Coordinates of C-alpha atoms and ligand atoms in Angstrom, one line a residue:
M241 CA 20.0 33.1 -19.3
K242 CA 19.0 31.4 -16.0
V243 CA 17.7 27.8 -15.8
L244 CA 16.0 26.9 -12.6
V245 CA 15.6 23.3 -11.5
A246 CA 12.7 23.3 -8.9
T247 CA 12.2 19.8 -7.5
E248 CA 10.4 19.1 -4.3
K249 CA 11.5 15.5 -4.9
P250 CA 15.1 16.0 -6.1
F251 CA 16.9 14.3 -9.0
A252 CA 19.8 11.9 -8.3
K253 CA 23.1 13.7 -8.1
A254 CA 24.3 12.3 -11.4
A255 CA 21.3 13.8 -13.1
V256 CA 21.9 17.2 -11.5
D257 CA 25.6 17.0 -12.6
G258 CA 24.5 16.2 -16.2
I259 CA 21.9 19.0 -16.3
R260 CA 24.6 21.5 -15.0
Q261 CA 27.0 20.3 -17.7
I262 CA 24.5 20.9 -20.5
V263 CA 23.2 24.2 -19.2
E264 CA 26.7 25.6 -18.5
S265 CA 28.2 24.4 -21.8
A266 CA 25.4 26.4 -23.5
G267 CA 26.6 29.5 -21.6
F268 CA 23.6 29.5 -19.3
E269 CA 23.4 29.7 -15.5
L270 CA 21.9 26.9 -13.4
A271 CA 19.9 27.5 -10.2
L272 CA 18.7 24.8 -7.9
L273 CA 15.7 24.7 -5.6
E274 CA 15.5 21.2 -4.1
K275 CA 13.3 19.7 -1.4
Y276 CA 11.4 23.0 -0.9
T277 CA 8.5 22.9 1.5
D278 CA 7.2 26.4 1.2
V279 CA 5.7 27.5 -2.2
N280 CA 7.0 31.0 -1.5
D281 CA 10.5 29.7 -2.0
F282 CA 9.4 28.5 -5.4
Y283 CA 7.9 32.0 -6.2
K284 CA 11.2 33.7 -5.2
A285 CA 13.4 31.3 -7.1
V286 CA 11.4 31.5 -10.3
A287 CA 11.2 35.3 -10.3
D288 CA 14.3 35.8 -12.5
A289 CA 14.4 32.4 -14.3
D290 CA 14.2 32.2 -18.1
A291 CA 13.7 28.5 -18.1
L292 CA 12.3 26.0 -15.6
I293 CA 12.7 22.3 -15.1
V294 CA 10.3 20.5 -12.7
R295 CA 9.1 17.0 -11.9
S296 CA 5.6 16.7 -10.3
D297 CA 6.0 20.2 -8.9
K298 CA 2.8 22.2 -9.4
V299 CA 3.4 25.0 -11.9
T300 CA 0.3 26.9 -11.0
K301 CA -1.0 30.2 -12.3
E302 CA 0.6 31.9 -9.3
V303 CA 4.0 30.4 -10.1
I304 CA 3.7 31.6 -13.7
E305 CA 2.7 35.1 -12.5
H306 CA 5.8 35.3 -10.3
A307 CA 8.0 34.2 -13.3
K308 CA 8.3 37.4 -15.2
N309 CA 11.2 36.2 -17.5
L310 CA 10.0 32.7 -18.1
K311 CA 10.1 31.5 -21.6
I312 CA 9.9 27.7 -21.2
V313 CA 9.0 25.1 -18.6
V314 CA 9.9 21.5 -19.0
R315 CA 8.3 18.8 -16.9
A316 CA 11.1 16.2 -16.7
G317 CA 8.7 13.2 -17.1
A318 CA 5.6 12.1 -18.9
G319 CA 2.5 13.4 -17.2
F320 CA 2.0 17.1 -17.4
D321 CA -1.2 17.5 -15.3
N322 CA 0.9 19.5 -12.8
L323 CA 1.4 22.3 -15.3
D324 CA -1.3 25.0 -15.8
L325 CA -1.1 25.0 -19.5
A326 CA -3.7 27.8 -20.0
A327 CA -1.5 30.1 -17.8
C328 CA 1.6 29.1 -19.7
T329 CA -0.1 29.9 -23.0
E330 CA -1.5 33.1 -21.8
H331 CA 2.0 34.2 -20.7
K332 CA 3.6 33.0 -24.0
I333 CA 5.5 30.3 -22.2
V334 CA 6.3 27.1 -24.0
A335 CA 5.5 24.0 -21.9
M336 CA 7.1 20.6 -22.7
N337 CA 7.4 17.1 -21.3
T338 CA 10.0 14.5 -21.9
P339 CA 8.0 11.5 -23.0
G340 CA 9.4 8.0 -22.7
Q341 CA 12.4 9.0 -20.6
N342 CA 11.4 7.4 -17.3
S343 CA 9.0 4.8 -18.6
N344 CA 11.1 1.7 -18.0
A345 CA 11.5 2.7 -14.4
V346 CA 7.8 2.9 -13.9
A347 CA 7.2 -0.3 -15.8
E348 CA 9.7 -2.2 -13.6
L349 CA 8.0 -0.9 -10.5
A350 CA 4.5 -2.0 -11.8
A351 CA 5.9 -5.5 -12.3
G352 CA 7.5 -5.4 -8.8
L353 CA 4.2 -4.4 -7.2
M354 CA 2.4 -7.3 -8.9
V355 CA 5.0 -9.7 -7.5
F356 CA 4.9 -8.1 -4.0
M357 CA 1.1 -8.4 -3.8
N358 CA 1.1 -12.0 -5.2
R359 CA 3.6 -12.9 -2.4
N360 CA 1.5 -11.6 0.5
M361 CA 3.5 -8.4 0.6
F362 CA 6.6 -10.5 1.4
N363 CA 4.9 -12.0 4.5
P364 CA 5.1 -15.7 5.2
G365 CA 2.4 -17.8 3.6
T366 CA 1.5 -19.3 0.2
G367 CA 1.4 -16.8 -2.7
S368 CA 0.7 -17.1 -6.3
E369 CA 2.6 -16.7 -9.6
L370 CA 2.1 -14.2 -12.4
K371 CA 3.0 -16.8 -15.1
G372 CA -0.1 -17.7 -17.2
K373 CA -2.2 -14.9 -15.6
K374 CA -4.0 -12.5 -17.9
L375 CA -2.6 -9.0 -17.6
G376 CA -4.5 -6.0 -18.9
I377 CA -2.6 -2.9 -19.9
H378 CA -4.8 0.1 -19.7
A379 CA -3.3 2.5 -22.2
Y380 CA -0.5 1.4 -24.5
G381 CA 1.9 4.4 -24.4
N382 CA 5.5 4.4 -23.4
V383 CA 5.0 2.9 -20.0
G384 CA 2.4 0.4 -21.2
R385 CA 4.7 -1.0 -23.8
N386 CA 7.5 -1.4 -21.3
V387 CA 5.1 -3.2 -19.0
A388 CA 4.2 -5.6 -21.9
R389 CA 7.9 -6.3 -22.5
V390 CA 8.6 -7.1 -18.8
A391 CA 5.4 -9.1 -18.4
K392 CA 6.3 -11.2 -21.4
G393 CA 9.4 -12.3 -19.5
L394 CA 7.2 -13.3 -16.6
G395 CA 5.1 -15.5 -18.9
M396 CA 1.9 -13.5 -18.6
D397 CA -0.9 -13.5 -21.2
I398 CA -1.0 -9.9 -22.2
Y399 CA -4.0 -7.8 -23.3
A400 CA -4.2 -4.0 -23.9
F401 CA -6.7 -1.3 -24.5
D402 CA -5.8 2.1 -25.9
A403 CA -8.4 4.4 -27.5
F404 CA -5.7 6.1 -29.5
C405 CA -3.1 3.5 -30.4
P406 CA -3.8 1.4 -33.5
K407 CA -4.6 -2.3 -33.0
E408 CA -1.7 -3.2 -35.3
V409 CA 0.9 -1.4 -33.2
I410 CA -0.3 -3.3 -30.1
E411 CA -0.5 -6.7 -31.8
K412 CA 3.0 -6.3 -33.4
D413 CA 4.3 -6.7 -29.8
G414 CA 2.5 -10.0 -29.3
V415 CA -0.2 -8.3 -27.1
K416 CA -3.9 -8.8 -27.7
A417 CA -5.7 -5.6 -28.5
V418 CA -9.2 -5.6 -27.0
A419 CA -12.0 -3.4 -28.4
S420 CA -13.2 -1.7 -25.2
V421 CA -12.1 -0.8 -21.7
E422 CA -15.0 -3.0 -20.4
E423 CA -13.6 -6.0 -22.3
L424 CA -10.1 -5.4 -20.8
Y425 CA -11.4 -5.5 -17.2
S426 CA -13.8 -8.5 -17.9
T427 CA -10.9 -10.5 -19.3
C428 CA -7.9 -9.7 -17.0
H429 CA -6.8 -10.9 -13.6
V430 CA -4.4 -8.0 -13.2
V431 CA -4.9 -4.6 -14.7
S432 CA -2.1 -2.1 -14.8
L433 CA -3.1 1.6 -15.2
H434 CA -1.1 3.8 -17.6
I435 CA -3.7 6.5 -18.4
P436 CA -3.0 10.2 -17.8
A437 CA -5.1 12.3 -15.5
T438 CA -7.4 14.4 -17.8
K439 CA -11.0 15.7 -17.6
E440 CA -12.1 12.4 -19.2
T441 CA -10.2 10.0 -17.0
V442 CA -10.6 11.5 -13.5
D443 CA -12.6 9.1 -11.3
S444 CA -13.1 6.8 -14.4
I445 CA -11.7 3.7 -12.6
N446 CA -14.9 3.0 -10.8
Y447 CA -16.9 0.2 -9.2
D448 CA -18.7 -0.9 -12.3
L449 CA -15.6 -1.1 -14.4
V450 CA -13.3 -2.9 -11.9
N451 CA -16.0 -5.2 -10.6
R452 CA -16.0 -6.8 -14.1
M453 CA -12.6 -8.4 -13.3
P454 CA -12.5 -12.1 -12.7
K455 CA -11.9 -13.8 -9.3
G456 CA -8.5 -13.0 -7.8
A457 CA -8.4 -9.6 -9.4
M458 CA -5.6 -7.0 -8.8
L459 CA -5.5 -3.4 -9.8
V460 CA -2.1 -1.8 -10.1
N461 CA -1.8 2.0 -10.2
T462 CA 1.5 3.6 -11.2
A463 CA -0.3 6.3 -13.1
R464 CA -2.2 9.0 -11.2
K465 CA -4.4 8.9 -8.0
E466 CA -7.0 11.1 -9.6
V467 CA -8.1 8.5 -12.1
I468 CA -9.3 6.3 -9.3
H469 CA -12.8 6.7 -7.9
E470 CA -11.7 6.5 -4.2
A471 CA -15.0 5.7 -2.6
D472 CA -15.6 3.0 -5.1
M473 CA -12.3 1.3 -4.2
V474 CA -13.5 1.1 -0.6
R475 CA -16.8 -0.5 -1.8
L476 CA -14.9 -2.9 -4.0
L477 CA -12.5 -4.1 -1.3
N478 CA -15.5 -4.5 1.0
D479 CA -17.6 -6.4 -1.5
R480 CA -14.9 -8.6 -3.0
P481 CA -12.6 -10.4 -0.6
D482 CA -10.6 -11.6 -3.6
F483 CA -9.8 -8.1 -4.9
R484 CA -6.5 -6.4 -4.3
Y485 CA -5.4 -2.8 -5.0
V486 CA -1.8 -1.6 -5.1
T487 CA -0.7 1.9 -5.9
D488 CA 2.3 4.1 -6.2
I489 CA 0.3 7.2 -5.6
K490 CA -1.2 7.4 -2.1
P491 CA -4.9 8.0 -2.3
G492 CA -6.8 10.6 -0.3
N493 CA -8.4 7.8 1.7
H494 CA -5.1 5.9 2.3
D495 CA -5.6 5.7 6.1
E496 CA -9.0 4.2 5.8
L497 CA -7.9 1.6 3.2
A498 CA -4.7 0.7 5.1
E499 CA -6.7 0.2 8.3
K500 CA -9.5 -1.8 6.8
F501 CA -7.7 -3.9 4.2
P502 CA -4.1 -4.3 5.4
T503 CA -3.5 -7.5 3.4
R504 CA -5.2 -6.5 0.1
Y505 CA -4.3 -2.8 -0.2
F506 CA -0.8 -1.3 -0.4
S507 CA 0.5 2.1 -1.2
T508 CA 4.2 3.1 -1.5
P509 CA 4.9 5.9 1.0
K510 CA 5.9 8.4 -1.8
K511 CA 5.6 8.0 -5.5
M512 CA 8.7 6.2 -6.6
G513 CA 7.9 4.9 -10.1
A514 CA 10.5 7.2 -11.7
E515 CA 12.8 7.2 -8.7
T516 CA 15.8 5.6 -10.4
A517 CA 19.2 7.1 -11.2
E518 CA 18.6 6.0 -14.8
A519 CA 15.2 7.7 -15.1
N520 CA 16.4 10.8 -13.4
I521 CA 19.3 11.0 -15.8
N522 CA 17.2 10.3 -18.9
A523 CA 14.5 12.8 -18.1
G524 CA 16.7 15.5 -16.5
L525 CA 19.2 15.6 -19.3
A526 CA 16.4 15.5 -21.9
A527 CA 14.8 18.4 -20.2
A528 CA 18.0 20.4 -20.2
N529 CA 18.7 19.6 -23.8
Q530 CA 15.2 20.6 -24.8
I531 CA 15.7 23.9 -23.1
V532 CA 19.0 24.6 -24.8
D533 CA 17.5 23.6 -28.2
F534 CA 14.5 25.8 -27.7
I535 CA 16.5 28.9 -26.5
K536 CA 19.2 28.5 -29.2
N537 CA 17.3 27.1 -32.1
G538 CA 13.6 27.6 -31.4
V539 CA 12.9 23.9 -31.4
T540 CA 9.5 23.2 -30.0
K541 CA 9.4 19.4 -30.4
F542 CA 7.5 18.0 -27.3
Q543 CA 5.6 21.2 -26.7
V544 CA 2.3 20.3 -25.0
N545 CA 0.6 23.7 -25.1
K546 CA 0.4 24.2 -28.9
Ligands
3PG617 C1 5.7 11.0 -14.8 O1 4.6 11.5 -15.1 O2 6.7 11.2 -15.5 C2 5.8 10.2 -13.6 O3 4.6 10.1 -12.8 C3 7.0 10.5 -12.7 O4 6.8 11.6 -11.8 P1 7.9 12.2 -10.8 O5 8.9 13.0 -11.6 O6 7.1 13.0 -9.8 O7 8.6 11.0 -10.1

């Protein structure tokens, strides 16, 4: 039984060591494909794999078609928009994620980006504080909850909108649940995005929505670039000298934004929300355990293509 870890952006060594230990203790073999730049290398490596662990690596129809023995693919992380679920289902491959395992790392980065922007990107000059500012958490899942916990420590006034999470669950954390996404943006100085990229959310963060935000607005994206309407971000930054946009996922129009709005737009060079040893260990080991549990005991908890 061969388990392939295919990670263009590799896990920390401690995570790989942990994965190896779990896989080999189960009597399986581990294969590693790290930092690959040619998709053909992925096709070759997956050809005889029974199980696959990836991060944001695109598991396309073509990858699936090369994977003749594949029974399970686990996205070590939360968002599974990189997996072609229809192709997995068609080839009777179980697809899973590891929800919650890297959410604290992403939440800490979201808070860090807020501070960074409020302090002039660490350039000299007068900044502002987060204490007392209204924070809107757009989607109250694992990351959103962690952002609320961290923001509480910063003394922020916290609001959240989640179409699927009951109001009582949000309010139990001392967070104000608002009734609509429009209300969230109209109320909050800072909005932190934690929605997945789906048919419904792609391009949904648009001019009309974000323009509702009060003066001194900041949009923080540690979710997915696809949810942002990119042309609308240019318009917003043009029309509102008070508006700032910070993202952990470089947009398609990064060069234009960086050139036109160097003090109000910032993108990390490469998505780093989950780039901590702790998150790598949590998500990587969970993925390996889920594979062993599925192959040995048929456990399909966390399956996302049911
Ligand atoms: C996730 O969906 O889990 C995060 O976006 C992390 O993605 P990464 O594994 O590519 O860092």
